[in-house]
mmCIF file of C-alpha atoms and ligand atoms in Angstrom:
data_model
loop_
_atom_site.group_PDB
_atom_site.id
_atom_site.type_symbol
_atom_site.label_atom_id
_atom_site.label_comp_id
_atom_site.label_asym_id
_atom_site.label_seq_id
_atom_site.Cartn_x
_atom_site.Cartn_y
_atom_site.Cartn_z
ATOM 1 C CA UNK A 1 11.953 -23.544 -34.292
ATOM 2 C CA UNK A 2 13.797 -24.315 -31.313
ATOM 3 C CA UNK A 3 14.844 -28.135 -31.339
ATOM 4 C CA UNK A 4 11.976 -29.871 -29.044
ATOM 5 C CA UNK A 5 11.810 -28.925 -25.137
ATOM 6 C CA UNK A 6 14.797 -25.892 -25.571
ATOM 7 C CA UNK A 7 14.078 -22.522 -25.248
ATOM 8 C CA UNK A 8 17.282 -20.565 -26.380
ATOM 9 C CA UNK A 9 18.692 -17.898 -24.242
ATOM 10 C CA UNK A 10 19.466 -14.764 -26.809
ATOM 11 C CA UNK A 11 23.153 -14.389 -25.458
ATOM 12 C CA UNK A 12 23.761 -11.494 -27.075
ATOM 13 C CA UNK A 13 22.538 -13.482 -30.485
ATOM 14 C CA UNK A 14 18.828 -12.861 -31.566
ATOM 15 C CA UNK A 15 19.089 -14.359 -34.986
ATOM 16 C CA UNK A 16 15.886 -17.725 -35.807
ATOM 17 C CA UNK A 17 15.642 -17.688 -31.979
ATOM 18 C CA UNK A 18 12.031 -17.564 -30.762
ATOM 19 C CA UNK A 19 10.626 -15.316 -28.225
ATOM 20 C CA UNK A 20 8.458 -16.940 -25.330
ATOM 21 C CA UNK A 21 9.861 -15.915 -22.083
ATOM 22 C CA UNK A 22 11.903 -13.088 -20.327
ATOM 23 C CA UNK A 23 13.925 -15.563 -18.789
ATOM 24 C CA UNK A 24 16.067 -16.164 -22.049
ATOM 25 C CA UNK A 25 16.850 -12.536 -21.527
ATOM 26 C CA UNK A 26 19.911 -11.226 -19.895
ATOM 27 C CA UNK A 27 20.642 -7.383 -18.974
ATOM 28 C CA UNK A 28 23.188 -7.338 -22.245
ATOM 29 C CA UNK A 29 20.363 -8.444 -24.644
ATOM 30 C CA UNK A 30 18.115 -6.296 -23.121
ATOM 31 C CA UNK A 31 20.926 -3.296 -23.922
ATOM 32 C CA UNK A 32 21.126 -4.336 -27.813
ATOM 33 C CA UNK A 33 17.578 -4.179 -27.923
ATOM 34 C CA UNK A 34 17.156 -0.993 -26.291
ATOM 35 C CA UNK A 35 20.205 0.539 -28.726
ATOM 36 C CA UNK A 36 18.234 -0.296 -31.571
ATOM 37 C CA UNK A 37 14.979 0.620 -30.463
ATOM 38 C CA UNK A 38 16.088 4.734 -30.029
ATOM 39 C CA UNK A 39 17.103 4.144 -33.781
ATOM 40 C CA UNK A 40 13.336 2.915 -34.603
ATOM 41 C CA UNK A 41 11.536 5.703 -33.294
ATOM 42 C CA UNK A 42 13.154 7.791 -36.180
ATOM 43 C CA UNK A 43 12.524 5.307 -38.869
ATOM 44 C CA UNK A 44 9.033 5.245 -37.666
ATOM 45 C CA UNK A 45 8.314 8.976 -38.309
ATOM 46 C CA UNK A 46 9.648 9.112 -41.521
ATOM 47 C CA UNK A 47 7.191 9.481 -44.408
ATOM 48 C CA UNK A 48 8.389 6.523 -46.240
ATOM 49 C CA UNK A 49 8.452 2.960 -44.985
ATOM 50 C CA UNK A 50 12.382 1.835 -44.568
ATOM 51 C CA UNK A 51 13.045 -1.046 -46.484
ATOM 52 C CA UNK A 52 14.446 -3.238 -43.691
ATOM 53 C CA UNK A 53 12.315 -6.092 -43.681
ATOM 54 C CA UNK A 54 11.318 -5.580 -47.731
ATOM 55 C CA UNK A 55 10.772 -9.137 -49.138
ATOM 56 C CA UNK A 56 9.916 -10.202 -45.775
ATOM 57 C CA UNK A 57 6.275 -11.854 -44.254
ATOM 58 C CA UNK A 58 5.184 -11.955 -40.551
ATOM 59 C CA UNK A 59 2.498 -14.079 -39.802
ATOM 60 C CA UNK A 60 0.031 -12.741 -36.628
ATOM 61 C CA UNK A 61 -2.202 -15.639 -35.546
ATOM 62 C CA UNK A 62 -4.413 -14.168 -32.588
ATOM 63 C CA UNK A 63 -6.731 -16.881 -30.975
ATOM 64 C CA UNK A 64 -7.820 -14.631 -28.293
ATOM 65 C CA UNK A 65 -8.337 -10.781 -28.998
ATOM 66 C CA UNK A 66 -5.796 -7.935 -29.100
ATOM 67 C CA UNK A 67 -5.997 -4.400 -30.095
ATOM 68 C CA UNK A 68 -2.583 -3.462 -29.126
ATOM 69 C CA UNK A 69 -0.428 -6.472 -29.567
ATOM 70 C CA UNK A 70 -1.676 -7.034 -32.921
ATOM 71 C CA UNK A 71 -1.805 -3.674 -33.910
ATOM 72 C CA UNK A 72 1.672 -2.726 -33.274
ATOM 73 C CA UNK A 73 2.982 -6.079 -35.178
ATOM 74 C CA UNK A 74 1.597 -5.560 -37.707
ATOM 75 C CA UNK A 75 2.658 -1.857 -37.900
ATOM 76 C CA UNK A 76 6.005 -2.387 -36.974
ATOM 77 C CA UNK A 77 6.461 -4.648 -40.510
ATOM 78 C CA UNK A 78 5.109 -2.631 -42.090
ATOM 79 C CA UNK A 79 7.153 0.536 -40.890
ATOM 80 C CA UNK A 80 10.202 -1.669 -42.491
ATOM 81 C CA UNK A 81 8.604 -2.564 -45.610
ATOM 82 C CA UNK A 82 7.440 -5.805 -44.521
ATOM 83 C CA UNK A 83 4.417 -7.519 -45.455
ATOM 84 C CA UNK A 84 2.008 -9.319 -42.776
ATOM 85 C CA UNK A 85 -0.562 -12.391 -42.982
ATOM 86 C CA UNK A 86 -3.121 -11.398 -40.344
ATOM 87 C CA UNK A 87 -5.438 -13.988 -38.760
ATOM 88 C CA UNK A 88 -7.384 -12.955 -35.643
ATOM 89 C CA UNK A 89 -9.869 -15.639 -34.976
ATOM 90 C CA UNK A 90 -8.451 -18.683 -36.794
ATOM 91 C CA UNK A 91 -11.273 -20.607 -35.039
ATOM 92 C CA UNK A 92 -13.604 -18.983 -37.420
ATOM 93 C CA UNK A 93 -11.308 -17.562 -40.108
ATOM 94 C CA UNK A 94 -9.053 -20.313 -40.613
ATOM 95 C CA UNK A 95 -8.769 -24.349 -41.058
ATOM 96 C CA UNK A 96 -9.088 -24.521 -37.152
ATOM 97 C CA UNK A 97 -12.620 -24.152 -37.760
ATOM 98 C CA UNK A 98 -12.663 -27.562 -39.302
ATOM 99 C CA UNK A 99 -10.266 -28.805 -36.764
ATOM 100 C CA UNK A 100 -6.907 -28.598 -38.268
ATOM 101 C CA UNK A 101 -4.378 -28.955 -35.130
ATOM 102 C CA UNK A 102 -2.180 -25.805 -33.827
ATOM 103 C CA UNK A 103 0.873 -28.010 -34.892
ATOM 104 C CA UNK A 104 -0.465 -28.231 -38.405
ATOM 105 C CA UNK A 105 -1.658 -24.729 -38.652
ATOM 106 C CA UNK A 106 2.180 -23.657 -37.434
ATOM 107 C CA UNK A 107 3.496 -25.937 -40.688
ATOM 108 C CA UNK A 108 1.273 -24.351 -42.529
ATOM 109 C CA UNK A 109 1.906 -20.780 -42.062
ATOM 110 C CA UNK A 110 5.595 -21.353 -41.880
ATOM 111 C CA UNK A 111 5.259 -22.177 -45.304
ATOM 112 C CA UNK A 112 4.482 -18.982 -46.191
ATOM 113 C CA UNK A 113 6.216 -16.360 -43.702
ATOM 114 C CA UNK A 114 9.493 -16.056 -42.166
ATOM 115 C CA UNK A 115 8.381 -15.714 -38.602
ATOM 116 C CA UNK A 116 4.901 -16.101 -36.495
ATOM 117 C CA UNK A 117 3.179 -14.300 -33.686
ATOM 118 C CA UNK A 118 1.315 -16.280 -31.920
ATOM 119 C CA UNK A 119 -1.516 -15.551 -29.396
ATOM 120 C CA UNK A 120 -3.376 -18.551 -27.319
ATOM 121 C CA UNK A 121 -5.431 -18.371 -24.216
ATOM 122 C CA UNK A 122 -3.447 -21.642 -23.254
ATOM 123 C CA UNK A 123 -0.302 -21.561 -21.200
ATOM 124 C CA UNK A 124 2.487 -22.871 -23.041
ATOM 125 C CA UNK A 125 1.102 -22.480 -26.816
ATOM 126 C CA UNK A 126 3.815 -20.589 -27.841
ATOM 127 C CA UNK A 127 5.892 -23.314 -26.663
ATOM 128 C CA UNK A 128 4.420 -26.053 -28.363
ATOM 129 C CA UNK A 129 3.997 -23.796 -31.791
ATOM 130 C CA UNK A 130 7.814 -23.137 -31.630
ATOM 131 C CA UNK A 131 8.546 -27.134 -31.069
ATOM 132 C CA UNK A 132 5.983 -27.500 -33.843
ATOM 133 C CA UNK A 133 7.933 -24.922 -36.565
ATOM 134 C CA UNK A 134 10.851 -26.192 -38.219
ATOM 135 C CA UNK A 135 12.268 -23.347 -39.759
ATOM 136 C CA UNK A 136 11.247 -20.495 -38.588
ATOM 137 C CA UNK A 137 11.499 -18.763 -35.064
ATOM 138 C CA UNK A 138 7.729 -18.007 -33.468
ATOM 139 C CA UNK A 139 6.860 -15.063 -31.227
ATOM 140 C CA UNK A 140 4.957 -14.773 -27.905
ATOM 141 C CA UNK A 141 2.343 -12.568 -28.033
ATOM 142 C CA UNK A 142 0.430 -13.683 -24.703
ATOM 143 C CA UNK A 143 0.126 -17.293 -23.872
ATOM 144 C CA UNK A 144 -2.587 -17.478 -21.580
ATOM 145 C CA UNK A 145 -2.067 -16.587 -18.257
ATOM 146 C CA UNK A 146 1.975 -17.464 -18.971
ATOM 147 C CA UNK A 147 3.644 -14.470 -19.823
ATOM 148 C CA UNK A 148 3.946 -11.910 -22.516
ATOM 149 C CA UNK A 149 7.137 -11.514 -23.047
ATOM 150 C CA UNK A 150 6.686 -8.208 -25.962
ATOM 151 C CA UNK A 151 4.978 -6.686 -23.482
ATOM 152 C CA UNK A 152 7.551 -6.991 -20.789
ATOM 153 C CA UNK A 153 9.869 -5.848 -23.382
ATOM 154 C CA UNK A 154 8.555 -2.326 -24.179
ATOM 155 C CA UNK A 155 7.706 -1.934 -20.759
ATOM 156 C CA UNK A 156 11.338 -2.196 -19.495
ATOM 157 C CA UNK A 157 11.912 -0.137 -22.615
ATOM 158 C CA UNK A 158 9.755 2.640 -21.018
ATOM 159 C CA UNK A 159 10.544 2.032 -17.716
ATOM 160 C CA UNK A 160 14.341 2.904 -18.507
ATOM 161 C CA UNK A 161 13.833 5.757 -20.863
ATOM 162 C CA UNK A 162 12.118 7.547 -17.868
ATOM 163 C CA UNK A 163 14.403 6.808 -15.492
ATOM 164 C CA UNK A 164 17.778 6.181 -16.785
ATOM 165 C CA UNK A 165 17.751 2.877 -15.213
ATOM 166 C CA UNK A 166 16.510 -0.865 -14.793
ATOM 167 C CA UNK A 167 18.156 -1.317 -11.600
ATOM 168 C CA UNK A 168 17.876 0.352 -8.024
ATOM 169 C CA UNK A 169 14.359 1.024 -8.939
ATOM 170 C CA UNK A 170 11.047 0.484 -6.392
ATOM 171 C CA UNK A 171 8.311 -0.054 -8.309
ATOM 172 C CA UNK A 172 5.018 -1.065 -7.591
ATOM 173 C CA UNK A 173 2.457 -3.566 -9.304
ATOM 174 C CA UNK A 174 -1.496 -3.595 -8.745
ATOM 175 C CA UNK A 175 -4.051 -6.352 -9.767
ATOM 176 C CA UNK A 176 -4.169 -9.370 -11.017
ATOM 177 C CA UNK A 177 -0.928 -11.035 -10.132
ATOM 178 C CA UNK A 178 -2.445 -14.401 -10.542
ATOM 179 C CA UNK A 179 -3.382 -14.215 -14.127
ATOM 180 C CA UNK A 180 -1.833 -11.452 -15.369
ATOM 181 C CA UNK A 181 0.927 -12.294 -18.254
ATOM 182 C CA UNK A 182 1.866 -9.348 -18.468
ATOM 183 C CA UNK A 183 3.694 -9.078 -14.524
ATOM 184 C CA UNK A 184 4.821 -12.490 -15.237
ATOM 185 C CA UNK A 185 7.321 -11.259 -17.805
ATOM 186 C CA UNK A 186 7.558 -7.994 -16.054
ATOM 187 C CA UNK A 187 9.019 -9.415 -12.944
ATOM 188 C CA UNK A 188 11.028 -11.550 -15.034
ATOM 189 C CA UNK A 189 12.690 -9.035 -16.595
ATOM 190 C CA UNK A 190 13.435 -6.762 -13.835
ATOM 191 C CA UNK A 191 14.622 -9.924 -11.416
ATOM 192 C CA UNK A 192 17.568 -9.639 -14.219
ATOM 193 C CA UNK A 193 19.232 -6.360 -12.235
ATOM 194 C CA UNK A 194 20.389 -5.299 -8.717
ATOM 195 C CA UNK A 195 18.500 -3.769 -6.307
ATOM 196 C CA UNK A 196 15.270 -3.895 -7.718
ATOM 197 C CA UNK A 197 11.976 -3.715 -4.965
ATOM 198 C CA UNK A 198 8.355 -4.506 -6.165
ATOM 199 C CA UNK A 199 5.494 -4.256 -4.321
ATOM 200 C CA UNK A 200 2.646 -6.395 -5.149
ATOM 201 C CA UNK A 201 -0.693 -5.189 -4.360
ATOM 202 C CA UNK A 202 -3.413 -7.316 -4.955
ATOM 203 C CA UNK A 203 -7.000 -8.898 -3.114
ATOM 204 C CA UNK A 204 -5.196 -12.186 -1.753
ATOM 205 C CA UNK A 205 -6.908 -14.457 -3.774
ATOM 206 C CA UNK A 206 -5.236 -12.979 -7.096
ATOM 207 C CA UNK A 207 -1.975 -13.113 -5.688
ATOM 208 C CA UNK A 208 0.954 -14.622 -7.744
ATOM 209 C CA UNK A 209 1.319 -18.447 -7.035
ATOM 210 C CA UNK A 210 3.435 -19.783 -4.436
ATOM 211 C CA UNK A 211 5.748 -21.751 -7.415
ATOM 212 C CA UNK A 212 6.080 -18.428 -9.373
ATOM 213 C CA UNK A 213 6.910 -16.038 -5.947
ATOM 214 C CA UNK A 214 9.586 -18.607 -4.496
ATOM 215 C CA UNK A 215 10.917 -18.991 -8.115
ATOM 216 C CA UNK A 216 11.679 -15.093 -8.482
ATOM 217 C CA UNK A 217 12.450 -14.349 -5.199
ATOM 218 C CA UNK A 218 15.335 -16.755 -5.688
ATOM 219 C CA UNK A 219 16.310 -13.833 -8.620
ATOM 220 C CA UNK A 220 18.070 -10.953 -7.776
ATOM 221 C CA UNK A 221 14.656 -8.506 -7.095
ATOM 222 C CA UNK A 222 12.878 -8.042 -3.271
ATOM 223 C CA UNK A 223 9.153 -9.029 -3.765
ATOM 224 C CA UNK A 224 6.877 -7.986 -1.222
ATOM 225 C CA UNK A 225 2.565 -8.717 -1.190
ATOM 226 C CA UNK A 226 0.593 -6.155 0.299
ATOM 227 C CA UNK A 227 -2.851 -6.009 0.850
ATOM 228 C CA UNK A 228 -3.069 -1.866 1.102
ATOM 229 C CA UNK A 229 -2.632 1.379 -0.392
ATOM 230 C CA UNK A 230 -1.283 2.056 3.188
ATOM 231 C CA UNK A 231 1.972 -0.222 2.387
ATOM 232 C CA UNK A 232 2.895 1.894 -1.015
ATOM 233 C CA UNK A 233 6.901 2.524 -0.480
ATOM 234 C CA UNK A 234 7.523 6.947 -0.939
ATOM 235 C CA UNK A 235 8.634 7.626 -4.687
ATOM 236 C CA UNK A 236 8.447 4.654 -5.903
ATOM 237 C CA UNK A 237 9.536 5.112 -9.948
ATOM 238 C CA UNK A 238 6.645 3.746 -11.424
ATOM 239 C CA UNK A 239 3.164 2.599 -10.365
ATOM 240 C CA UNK A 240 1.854 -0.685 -13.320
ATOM 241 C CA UNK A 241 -1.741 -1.123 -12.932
ATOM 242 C CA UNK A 242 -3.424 -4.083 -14.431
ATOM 243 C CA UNK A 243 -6.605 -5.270 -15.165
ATOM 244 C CA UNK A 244 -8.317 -8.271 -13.087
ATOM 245 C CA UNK A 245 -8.540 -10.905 -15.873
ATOM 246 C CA UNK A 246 -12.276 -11.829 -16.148
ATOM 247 C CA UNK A 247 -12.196 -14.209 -18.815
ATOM 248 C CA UNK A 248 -9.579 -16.678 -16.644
ATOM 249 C CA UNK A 249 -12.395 -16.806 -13.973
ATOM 250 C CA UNK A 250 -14.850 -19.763 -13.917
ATOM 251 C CA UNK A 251 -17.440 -17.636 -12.555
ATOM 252 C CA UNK A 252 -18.923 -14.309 -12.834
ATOM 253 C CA UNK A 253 -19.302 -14.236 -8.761
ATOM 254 C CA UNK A 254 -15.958 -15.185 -8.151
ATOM 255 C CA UNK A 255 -14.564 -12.212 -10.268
ATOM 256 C CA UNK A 256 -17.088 -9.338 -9.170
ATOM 257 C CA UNK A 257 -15.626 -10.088 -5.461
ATOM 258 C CA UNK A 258 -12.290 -9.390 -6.574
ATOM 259 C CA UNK A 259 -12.345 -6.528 -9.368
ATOM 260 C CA UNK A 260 -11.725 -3.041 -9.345
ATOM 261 C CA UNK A 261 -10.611 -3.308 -5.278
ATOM 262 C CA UNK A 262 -7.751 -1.191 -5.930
ATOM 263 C CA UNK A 263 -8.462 2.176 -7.927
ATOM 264 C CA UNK A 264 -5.725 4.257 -9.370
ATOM 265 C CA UNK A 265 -7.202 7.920 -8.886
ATOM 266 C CA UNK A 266 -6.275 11.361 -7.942
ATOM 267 C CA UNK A 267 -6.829 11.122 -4.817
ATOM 268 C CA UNK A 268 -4.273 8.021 -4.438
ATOM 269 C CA UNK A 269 -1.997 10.194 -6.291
ATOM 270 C CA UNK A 270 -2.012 13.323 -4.121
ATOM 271 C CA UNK A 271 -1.697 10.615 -0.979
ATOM 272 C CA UNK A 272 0.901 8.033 -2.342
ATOM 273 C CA UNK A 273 2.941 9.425 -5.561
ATOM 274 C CA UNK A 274 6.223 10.967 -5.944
ATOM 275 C CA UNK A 275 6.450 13.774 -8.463
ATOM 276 C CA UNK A 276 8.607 11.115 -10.663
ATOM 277 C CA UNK A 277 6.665 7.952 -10.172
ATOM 278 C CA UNK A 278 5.021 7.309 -13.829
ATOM 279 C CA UNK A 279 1.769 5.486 -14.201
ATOM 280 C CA UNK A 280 1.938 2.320 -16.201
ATOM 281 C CA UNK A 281 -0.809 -0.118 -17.791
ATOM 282 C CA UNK A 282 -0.774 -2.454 -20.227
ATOM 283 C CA UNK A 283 -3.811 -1.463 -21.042
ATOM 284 C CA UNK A 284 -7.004 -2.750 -21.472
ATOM 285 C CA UNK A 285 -8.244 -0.724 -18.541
ATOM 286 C CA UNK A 286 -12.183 -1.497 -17.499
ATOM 287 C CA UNK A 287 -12.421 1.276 -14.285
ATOM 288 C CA UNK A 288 -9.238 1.043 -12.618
ATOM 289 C CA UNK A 289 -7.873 3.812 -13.312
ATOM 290 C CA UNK A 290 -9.719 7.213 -13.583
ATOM 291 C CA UNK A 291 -9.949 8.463 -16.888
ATOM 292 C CA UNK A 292 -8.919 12.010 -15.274
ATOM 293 C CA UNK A 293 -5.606 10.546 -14.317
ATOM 294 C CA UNK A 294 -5.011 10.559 -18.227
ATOM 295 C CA UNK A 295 -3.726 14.344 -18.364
ATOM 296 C CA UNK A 296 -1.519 14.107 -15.147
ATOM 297 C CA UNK A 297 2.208 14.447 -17.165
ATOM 298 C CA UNK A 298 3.423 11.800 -15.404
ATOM 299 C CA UNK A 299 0.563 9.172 -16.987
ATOM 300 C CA UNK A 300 2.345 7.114 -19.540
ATOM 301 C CA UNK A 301 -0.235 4.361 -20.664
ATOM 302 C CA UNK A 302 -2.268 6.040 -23.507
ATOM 303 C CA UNK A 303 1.645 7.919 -24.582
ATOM 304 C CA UNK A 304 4.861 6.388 -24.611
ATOM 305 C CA UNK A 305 3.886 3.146 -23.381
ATOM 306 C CA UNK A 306 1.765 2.345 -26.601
ATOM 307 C CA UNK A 307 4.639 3.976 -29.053
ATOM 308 C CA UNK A 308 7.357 2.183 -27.363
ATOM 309 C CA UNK A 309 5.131 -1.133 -28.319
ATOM 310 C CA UNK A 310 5.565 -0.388 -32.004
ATOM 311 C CA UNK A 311 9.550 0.409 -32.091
ATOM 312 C CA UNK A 312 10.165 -2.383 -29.151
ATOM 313 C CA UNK A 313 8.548 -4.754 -31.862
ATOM 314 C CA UNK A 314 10.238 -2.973 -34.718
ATOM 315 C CA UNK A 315 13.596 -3.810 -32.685
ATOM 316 C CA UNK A 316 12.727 -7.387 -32.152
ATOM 317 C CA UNK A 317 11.465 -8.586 -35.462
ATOM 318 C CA UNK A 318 14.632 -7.181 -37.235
ATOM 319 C CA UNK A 319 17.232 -8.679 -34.718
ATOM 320 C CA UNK A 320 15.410 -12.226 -35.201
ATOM 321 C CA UNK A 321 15.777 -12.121 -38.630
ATOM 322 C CA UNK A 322 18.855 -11.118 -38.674
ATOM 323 C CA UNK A 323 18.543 -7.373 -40.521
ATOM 324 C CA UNK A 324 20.479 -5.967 -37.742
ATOM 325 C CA UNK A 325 22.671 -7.179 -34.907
HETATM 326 C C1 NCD B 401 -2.606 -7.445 -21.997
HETATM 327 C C2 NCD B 401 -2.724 -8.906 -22.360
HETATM 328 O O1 NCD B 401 -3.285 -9.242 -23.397
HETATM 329 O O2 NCD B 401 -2.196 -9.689 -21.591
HETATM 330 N N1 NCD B 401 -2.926 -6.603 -23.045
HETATM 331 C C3 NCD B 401 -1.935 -6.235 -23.917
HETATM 332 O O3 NCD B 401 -1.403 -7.031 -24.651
HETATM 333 N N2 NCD B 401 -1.515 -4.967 -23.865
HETATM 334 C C4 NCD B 401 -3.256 -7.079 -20.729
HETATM 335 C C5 NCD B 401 -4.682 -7.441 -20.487
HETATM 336 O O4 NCD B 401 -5.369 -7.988 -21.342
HETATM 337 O O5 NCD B 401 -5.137 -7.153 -19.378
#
């Protein structure tokens, strides 16, 4: 709902803003956030839904699939008595089938609901949906290979309930630099602090793009693209694997080069880990990392990772429309 071409920073002010991009984050809205979201774990475990967000629809519009993102939306209203409209697939399920625009299907739902989340294999959707909504704010929930800024969010989140921190930290990041949305608002988001070091480990072809490296380098973390397992920094705090992004490749060839080169396994553990580094993903993971890795305590992907998504989101949805400040 942002008037057209703004994107709002929070500013310590979440309320009818919408939520495309870690840069409208600073450290202090990342603190509210992070307040509430210790609060939401509790709510979440009670037996009864609170009633927060009773009287209150969410809209999830999903034009590419999700098990996670859309999951944990919709559970998070629901935790606080909310109500949701879920579309995944509007291309078949919805209007867009008969080739109503996104701009009309954003009027549309906005009619009904007091906020969207939106998913779109195009860069920038969420953009043009929020320019598109009038009234009510609109959510990012993966635009292509832009960002993913919910994502970022409970990773952060996890990231500083492990180690006290979001500054001073080393961290490394393996994959798909390239396409991945999900290190786009990642690095984002921890370019925000001091001190911060993050190796980026990818085949050079899926490395980030020269626009998006000079752009955060100019931010306050160290970036550095390595090539090898060799170049892994000693105790670094956490270790976020991602998954090369087949469906933004234009051929099958081109991606079977590049996938799976870097595997997280035991063996790189015992080699390259500290006994505090924690092992992220975003998750989908399709081989790289070893499903034995899942039972080392310090893997965090299939545990807090995915809970954090649901009170992160709890957090966010309430602060936007204004239930808490
Ligand atoms: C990610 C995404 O959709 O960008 N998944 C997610 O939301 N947890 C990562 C991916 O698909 O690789």
């Amino acid at each position: 709902m942002a008037k057209m071409g703004i994107t709002h920073s929070i500013n310590g002010n979440f309320k009818g803003k919408d939520i495309l991009s870690l840069d409208q984050f600073t450290p202090l809205d990342l603190s509210i956030l992070f307040k509430h979201t210790a609060k939401m774990r509790s709510i979440a475990s009670q037996a009864k839904p609170s009633d927060l967000l009773k009287g209150n629809i969410v809209t999830l519009i999903f034009y590419e699939s999700s098990s996670r993102t859309f999951g944990s939306f919709g559970a998070s209203v629901k935790q606080l008595g909310g109500a949701t409209i879920e579309i995944l697939n509007p291309e078949t399920f919805s209007s867009v089938s008969k080739g109503e625009t996104l701009e009309d299907t954003v009027r549309v739902f906005e009619a009904y609901s007091d906020a969207i989340v939106i998913r779109h294999p195009l860069a920038g959707t969420a953009k043009k949906a929020a320019d598109a909504a009038e009234f009510i704010p609109i959510i990012n929930a993966g635009d292509g290979i832009g960002e993913h800024p919910t994502q970022a969010l409970l990773d952060l989140y996890t990231i500083f309930e492990k180690t006290g921190k979001l500054d001073g930290l080393t961290g490394i990041m393996a994959g798909d630099m390239l396409n991945g949305r999900t290190v786009h608002s990642l690095i984002r988001g921890l370019s925000k602090y001091k001190n911060n070091e993050l190796y980026l480990l990818s085949p050079k072809a899926l490395r980030l793009n020269k626009n998006d490296l000079n752009g955060f380098r100019k931010t306050g973390a160290k970036i550095y693209e390595i090539d090898s397992v060799k170049d892994f920094p000693k105790n670094a705090d956490f270790w976020y694997w991602t998954r090369v992004q087949k469906e933004r490749f234009n051929s099958k060839s081109e991606y079977e080069k590049v996938k799976n080169n870097f595997i997280l396994d035991n063996k790189l553990i015992k080699e390259r880990a500290g006994k505090n580094t924690i092992f992220m993903h975003p998750l989908p993971r399709v081989g790289e990392i070893e499903t034995k890795v899942d039972k080392d305590p310090r893997a965090v992907y299939l545990r807090s990772q995915i809970r954090n998504g649901m009170y992160v989101r709890m957090t966010l949805i309430s602060l936007i429309l204004g239930k808490i400040k």
